[in-house]
Each structure stands twice: as structure tokens, then as C-alpha cells.
Amino acid sequence: SSDVCSSDLQTDGYAGYDNAAKGVGVRAGCWAHLRRYFVDAVKVNKLDPVAAEFVAEMDKLFAVDREAAEAKLTAADRYLLRREKAALIVEKIREKLLFAKNTVLPKSKLGEAIAYALAQWPRMIVFLDHAEIELSNNLAENSMRPVAVGRKNWIHVGSVDAGPRVAAILSVVGTCRRLEIPVREYLNDVLPGLADRKAAQLAELTPMAWKLRRSG
């Protein structure tokens, strides 16, 4: 299993992410988003067993990762578990997709779900080779949910340049929370004298680098 680095990216299929993905080492897909397409197809036609079968198979994938989490497996062991169990499920889903694409209306909800899945497929199977990658990017999305909720309140935050700055601040704060770093303590440590730092030194100030120094 290859390690995932900071230049890797996990997204759904939204085209807006394509520019951000240029030059990344690994780009992985999100199974939660893919599953949502098929859930929508089930809602449209509850009597259609095909869409429900896809949802059920994807639920089995998440069950494999729950098993790994409950057993507190290392990344190496999760890689082996996925190869043993998840790879078979993934191949079954792929076979069903290829068969079903010729039997459903392309413009139907199920047809759109199948087309999306096949278009995203190379990204959907990346997790099998990279144990550190989660099945979905729900954790990242949930950490940004306050941004979506408060967007209207911040519409006059300052200027056009303010958006990227706010995004950078929220990214740092979200990373601290993800790494269980005290945000106030981290900021009090790295902000003083930041303007006098050279660009080459910035990598030493990331939340991960800060945490490693403190734990070492």
C-alpha cells in the first residue's frame, strides 16, 4: 500500500475540482457521493430492484471499513482486509454497472447514476491501493459545513481577496481539529514573527509538523 501525501486529493465528480486536482499525486473518488446517486434512483422508483442492489453492494463496502475501524486495524492490515473482501465487492459492482448500462434509459435517474459511476470508476478504486484513503470525503465535508451554514452571514466579509484568505484560515483550523491540536495554542506559537519567515520555512509551520515537533 502506498502512503498518501498532502498533494493527494479526494473529491466527488464535480468538474470544479478538476483545476485543483492538476498535479496531485493521487485523486480518489467518494463512495458516499456515488451511493447517493443510486439512493436517488431508488426514491424515484422504489420497485426497481437494480438500483437497490447497487446501494446494498455499496453498503457492504462501508461494512468492510467499519470492521477495520472496530478492530482498530493498522493501515497495512486495512489494506489486506480491503484486498480480501472489498476488492470482490468492487468487481461485482463494476460487472453490474457494465451490464445495467445497456438495459436502462440513459436519462433516467438510474441511467445517470450508472453513467456517473463508470465515468468516475478509475478514481473509485484508488482506495484499494491506498489504505490511508477513506471510502468517502464526508469527514472533510462535515468539517466545512459551518462555512455553508454561515455563508450568507459572511457575504460582506471584506473584499474579493477575502474569500481565499478565509478559506486558508478555515483550512488550518479544520486541520488542527482533525489532528486534535489545541487551535489557540497552535496559533499563539506560529503566528508571532510569521511575516518575517521565508517561504521555504512555511512547511515547518503546518499543523502536522507542529504536532510532530511537540510529540517528539
CSV table of C-alpha atoms in Angstrom, one decimal:
chain,number,residue,atom,x,y,z
A,1,SER,CA,0.0,0.0,0.0
A,2,SER,CA,1.3,3.4,-0.9
A,3,ASP,CA,1.3,6.3,1.6
A,4,VAL,CA,-1.0,9.2,0.8
A,5,CYS,CA,0.8,12.6,0.9
A,6,SER,CA,-0.5,16.2,1.3
A,7,SER,CA,-0.6,16.6,-2.5
A,8,ASP,CA,-3.3,13.9,-2.9
A,9,LEU,CA,-7.0,14.7,-3.3
A,10,GLN,CA,-10.3,13.0,-2.7
A,11,THR,CA,-13.4,14.5,-4.3
A,12,ASP,CA,-16.7,13.7,-5.9
A,13,GLY,CA,-17.1,14.2,-9.6
A,14,TYR,CA,-17.9,17.9,-9.6
A,15,ALA,CA,-16.0,19.4,-12.5
A,16,GLY,CA,-15.0,22.4,-10.5
A,17,TYR,CA,-12.4,20.3,-8.7
A,18,ASP,CA,-10.6,19.5,-11.9
A,19,ASN,CA,-8.3,22.5,-11.8
A,20,ALA,CA,-7.5,21.9,-8.1
A,21,ALA,CA,-6.6,18.3,-9.0
A,22,LYS,CA,-4.0,19.2,-11.6
A,23,GLY,CA,-0.6,18.0,-10.4
A,24,VAL,CA,-1.9,15.9,-7.4
A,25,GLY,CA,-0.2,12.6,-6.7
A,26,VAL,CA,-3.4,10.6,-6.3
A,27,ARG,CA,-7.0,11.6,-6.9
A,28,ALA,CA,-9.6,9.4,-5.2
A,29,GLY,CA,-13.4,9.3,-5.6
A,30,CYS,CA,-16.1,9.4,-2.9
A,31,TRP,CA,-18.2,6.3,-2.5
A,32,ALA,CA,-20.8,8.2,-0.4
A,33,HIS,CA,-21.5,10.6,-3.3
A,34,LEU,CA,-21.7,7.7,-5.7
A,35,ARG,CA,-24.1,5.8,-3.4
A,36,ARG,CA,-26.3,9.0,-3.2
A,37,TYR,CA,-26.9,8.8,-6.9
A,38,PHE,CA,-28.3,5.3,-6.6
A,39,VAL,CA,-30.3,6.2,-3.5
A,40,ASP,CA,-32.0,9.0,-5.5
A,41,ALA,CA,-32.8,6.3,-8.2
A,42,VAL,CA,-34.4,4.2,-5.5
A,43,LYS,CA,-36.5,7.1,-4.3
A,44,VAL,CA,-37.8,7.7,-7.9
A,45,ASN,CA,-38.7,4.0,-8.4
A,46,LYS,CA,-38.9,2.0,-5.2
A,47,LEU,CA,-39.9,-1.1,-7.1
A,48,ASP,CA,-36.7,-1.1,-9.2
A,49,PRO,CA,-34.5,-3.8,-7.7
A,50,VAL,CA,-31.4,-2.9,-9.7
A,51,ALA,CA,-30.8,0.5,-8.0
A,52,ALA,CA,-31.5,-1.1,-4.6
A,53,GLU,CA,-28.9,-3.8,-5.4
A,54,PHE,CA,-26.3,-1.2,-6.1
A,55,VAL,CA,-27.0,0.5,-2.8
A,56,ALA,CA,-26.8,-2.8,-1.0
A,57,GLU,CA,-23.4,-3.7,-2.5
A,58,MET,CA,-22.0,-0.3,-1.6
A,59,ASP,CA,-23.2,-0.7,1.9
A,60,LYS,CA,-21.1,-3.9,2.1
A,61,LEU,CA,-18.1,-1.8,1.2
A,62,PHE,CA,-18.7,0.5,4.1
A,63,ALA,CA,-19.2,-2.5,6.3
A,64,VAL,CA,-15.7,-3.7,5.5
A,65,ASP,CA,-14.2,-0.4,6.6
A,66,ARG,CA,-16.4,-0.5,9.8
A,67,GLU,CA,-15.0,-3.9,10.5
A,68,ALA,CA,-11.4,-2.4,10.1
A,69,ALA,CA,-12.3,0.5,12.4
A,70,GLU,CA,-13.9,-1.6,15.1
A,71,ALA,CA,-10.8,-3.9,15.1
A,72,LYS,CA,-8.6,-0.8,15.1
A,73,LEU,CA,-6.5,-2.2,12.3
A,74,THR,CA,-3.3,-0.5,11.1
A,75,ALA,CA,-3.2,0.9,7.6
A,76,ALA,CA,-1.3,-2.2,6.5
A,77,ASP,CA,-3.9,-4.5,7.9
A,78,ARG,CA,-6.8,-2.5,6.5
A,79,TYR,CA,-5.1,-2.8,3.1
A,80,LEU,CA,-5.1,-6.6,3.4
A,81,LEU,CA,-8.7,-6.6,4.6
A,82,ARG,CA,-9.8,-4.5,1.7
A,83,ARG,CA,-7.9,-6.7,-0.7
A,84,GLU,CA,-9.6,-9.8,0.8
A,85,LYS,CA,-13.2,-8.5,1.0
A,86,ALA,CA,-13.7,-5.1,-0.6
A,87,ALA,CA,-12.0,-5.9,-3.9
A,88,LEU,CA,-14.5,-8.7,-4.6
A,89,ILE,CA,-17.4,-6.3,-3.9
A,90,VAL,CA,-15.9,-3.6,-6.1
A,91,GLU,CA,-15.5,-6.1,-9.0
A,92,LYS,CA,-19.1,-7.2,-8.6
A,93,ILE,CA,-20.3,-3.6,-8.7
A,94,ARG,CA,-18.3,-3.0,-11.9
A,95,GLU,CA,-19.8,-6.0,-13.6
A,96,LYS,CA,-23.3,-4.9,-12.6
A,97,LEU,CA,-22.7,-1.4,-13.9
A,98,LEU,CA,-21.4,-2.7,-17.3
A,99,PHE,CA,-24.4,-5.0,-17.7
A,100,ALA,CA,-27.0,-2.5,-16.5
A,101,LYS,CA,-25.9,0.5,-18.6
A,102,ASN,CA,-27.3,-1.3,-21.7
A,103,THR,CA,-30.6,-2.1,-20.0
A,104,VAL,CA,-31.7,1.3,-18.6
A,105,LEU,CA,-32.8,4.6,-20.1
A,106,PRO,CA,-29.7,6.9,-20.1
A,107,LYS,CA,-31.7,9.9,-19.0
A,108,SER,CA,-33.4,8.1,-16.1
A,109,LYS,CA,-32.1,8.6,-12.5
A,110,LEU,CA,-30.6,5.1,-12.6
A,111,GLY,CA,-29.1,5.7,-16.0
A,112,GLU,CA,-27.5,8.9,-14.8
A,113,ALA,CA,-26.2,7.1,-11.7
A,114,ILE,CA,-24.6,4.4,-13.8
A,115,ALA,CA,-23.0,6.9,-16.2
A,116,TYR,CA,-21.6,8.8,-13.3
A,117,ALA,CA,-20.2,5.7,-11.7
A,118,LEU,CA,-18.5,4.5,-14.9
A,119,ALA,CA,-17.0,7.9,-15.6
A,120,GLN,CA,-15.6,8.1,-12.0
A,121,TRP,CA,-14.5,4.4,-11.9
A,122,PRO,CA,-10.7,4.9,-12.0
A,123,ARG,CA,-11.0,7.2,-9.0
A,124,MET,CA,-13.4,4.9,-7.2
A,125,ILE,CA,-11.0,2.0,-7.0
A,126,VAL,CA,-8.0,4.1,-5.8
A,127,PHE,CA,-8.8,3.2,-2.1
A,128,LEU,CA,-7.9,-0.4,-2.8
A,129,ASP,CA,-4.2,0.5,-3.3
A,130,HIS,CA,-4.1,3.3,-0.7
A,131,ALA,CA,-5.2,2.1,2.8
A,132,GLU,CA,-5.0,5.6,4.2
A,133,ILE,CA,-7.7,6.9,1.9
A,134,GLU,CA,-11.2,6.7,3.3
A,135,LEU,CA,-14.2,5.5,1.3
A,136,SER,CA,-15.7,8.9,1.3
A,137,ASN,CA,-14.8,12.6,2.0
A,138,ASN,CA,-17.6,13.0,4.4
A,139,LEU,CA,-15.3,14.0,7.3
A,140,ALA,CA,-13.9,16.8,5.2
A,141,GLU,CA,-17.3,18.0,4.1
A,142,ASN,CA,-18.7,17.9,7.6
A,143,SER,CA,-15.8,19.9,8.9
A,144,MET,CA,-16.7,22.6,6.3
A,145,ARG,CA,-20.4,22.5,7.0
A,146,PRO,CA,-20.3,25.6,9.2
A,147,VAL,CA,-19.0,27.5,6.2
A,148,ALA,CA,-22.0,26.6,4.1
A,149,VAL,CA,-24.4,27.4,7.0
A,150,GLY,CA,-22.8,30.8,7.6
A,151,ARG,CA,-22.1,31.8,4.0
A,152,LYS,CA,-24.9,34.4,3.9
A,153,ASN,CA,-23.7,36.0,7.1
A,154,TRP,CA,-20.2,36.4,5.7
A,155,ILE,CA,-21.2,37.7,2.3
A,156,HIS,CA,-19.8,41.2,3.1
A,157,VAL,CA,-16.7,39.8,4.8
A,158,GLY,CA,-14.5,42.4,3.1
A,159,SER,CA,-13.4,42.1,-0.5
A,160,VAL,CA,-12.9,39.7,-3.3
A,161,ASP,CA,-9.5,38.9,-1.8
A,162,ALA,CA,-11.0,38.0,1.5
A,163,GLY,CA,-12.5,34.7,0.3
A,164,PRO,CA,-9.2,32.8,-0.3
A,165,ARG,CA,-7.9,34.2,3.0
A,166,VAL,CA,-10.9,33.0,4.9
A,167,ALA,CA,-10.6,29.6,3.2
A,168,ALA,CA,-7.0,29.3,4.2
A,169,ILE,CA,-7.8,30.2,7.8
A,170,LEU,CA,-10.6,27.7,8.0
A,171,SER,CA,-8.4,25.0,6.4
A,172,VAL,CA,-5.8,25.5,9.1
A,173,VAL,CA,-8.4,25.4,11.9
A,174,GLY,CA,-10.1,22.4,10.4
A,175,THR,CA,-6.7,20.6,10.2
A,176,CYS,CA,-6.0,21.4,13.8
A,177,ARG,CA,-9.3,19.9,14.9
A,178,ARG,CA,-8.7,16.8,12.8
A,179,LEU,CA,-5.3,16.3,14.4
A,180,GLU,CA,-6.7,17.1,17.8
A,181,ILE,CA,-4.4,20.1,18.2
A,182,PRO,CA,-5.4,23.0,20.5
A,183,VAL,CA,-6.1,25.7,17.9
A,184,ARG,CA,-5.4,28.6,20.2
A,185,GLU,CA,-2.1,27.1,21.4
A,186,TYR,CA,-1.0,26.4,17.8
A,187,LEU,CA,-1.8,29.9,16.5
A,188,ASN,CA,-0.1,31.5,19.5
A,189,ASP,CA,3.0,29.5,18.7
A,190,VAL,CA,3.2,30.0,14.9
A,191,LEU,CA,1.8,33.5,14.3
A,192,PRO,CA,4.3,35.7,16.1
A,193,GLY,CA,7.0,36.6,13.6
A,194,LEU,CA,5.2,34.8,10.7
A,195,ALA,CA,5.7,37.8,8.4
A,196,ASP,CA,9.5,37.6,8.8
A,197,ARG,CA,9.6,33.9,7.8
A,198,LYS,CA,10.9,32.8,4.5
A,199,ALA,CA,8.6,30.8,2.1
A,200,ALA,CA,10.9,27.8,2.5
A,201,GLN,CA,10.2,27.7,6.2
A,202,LEU,CA,6.4,27.5,5.9
A,203,ALA,CA,6.3,23.7,5.7
A,204,GLU,CA,7.7,23.7,9.2
A,205,LEU,CA,4.7,25.6,10.5
A,206,THR,CA,1.9,23.3,9.3
A,207,PRO,CA,-0.3,21.7,12.0
A,208,MET,CA,1.1,18.3,11.3
A,209,ALA,CA,4.7,19.5,11.5
A,210,TRP,CA,3.9,21.4,14.7
A,211,LYS,CA,2.3,18.3,16.2
A,212,LEU,CA,5.2,16.1,15.3
A,213,ARG,CA,7.6,18.5,17.0
A,214,ARG,CA,5.6,18.6,20.1
A,215,SER,CA,5.2,14.8,20.3
A,216,GLY,CA,8.9,14.3,19.6
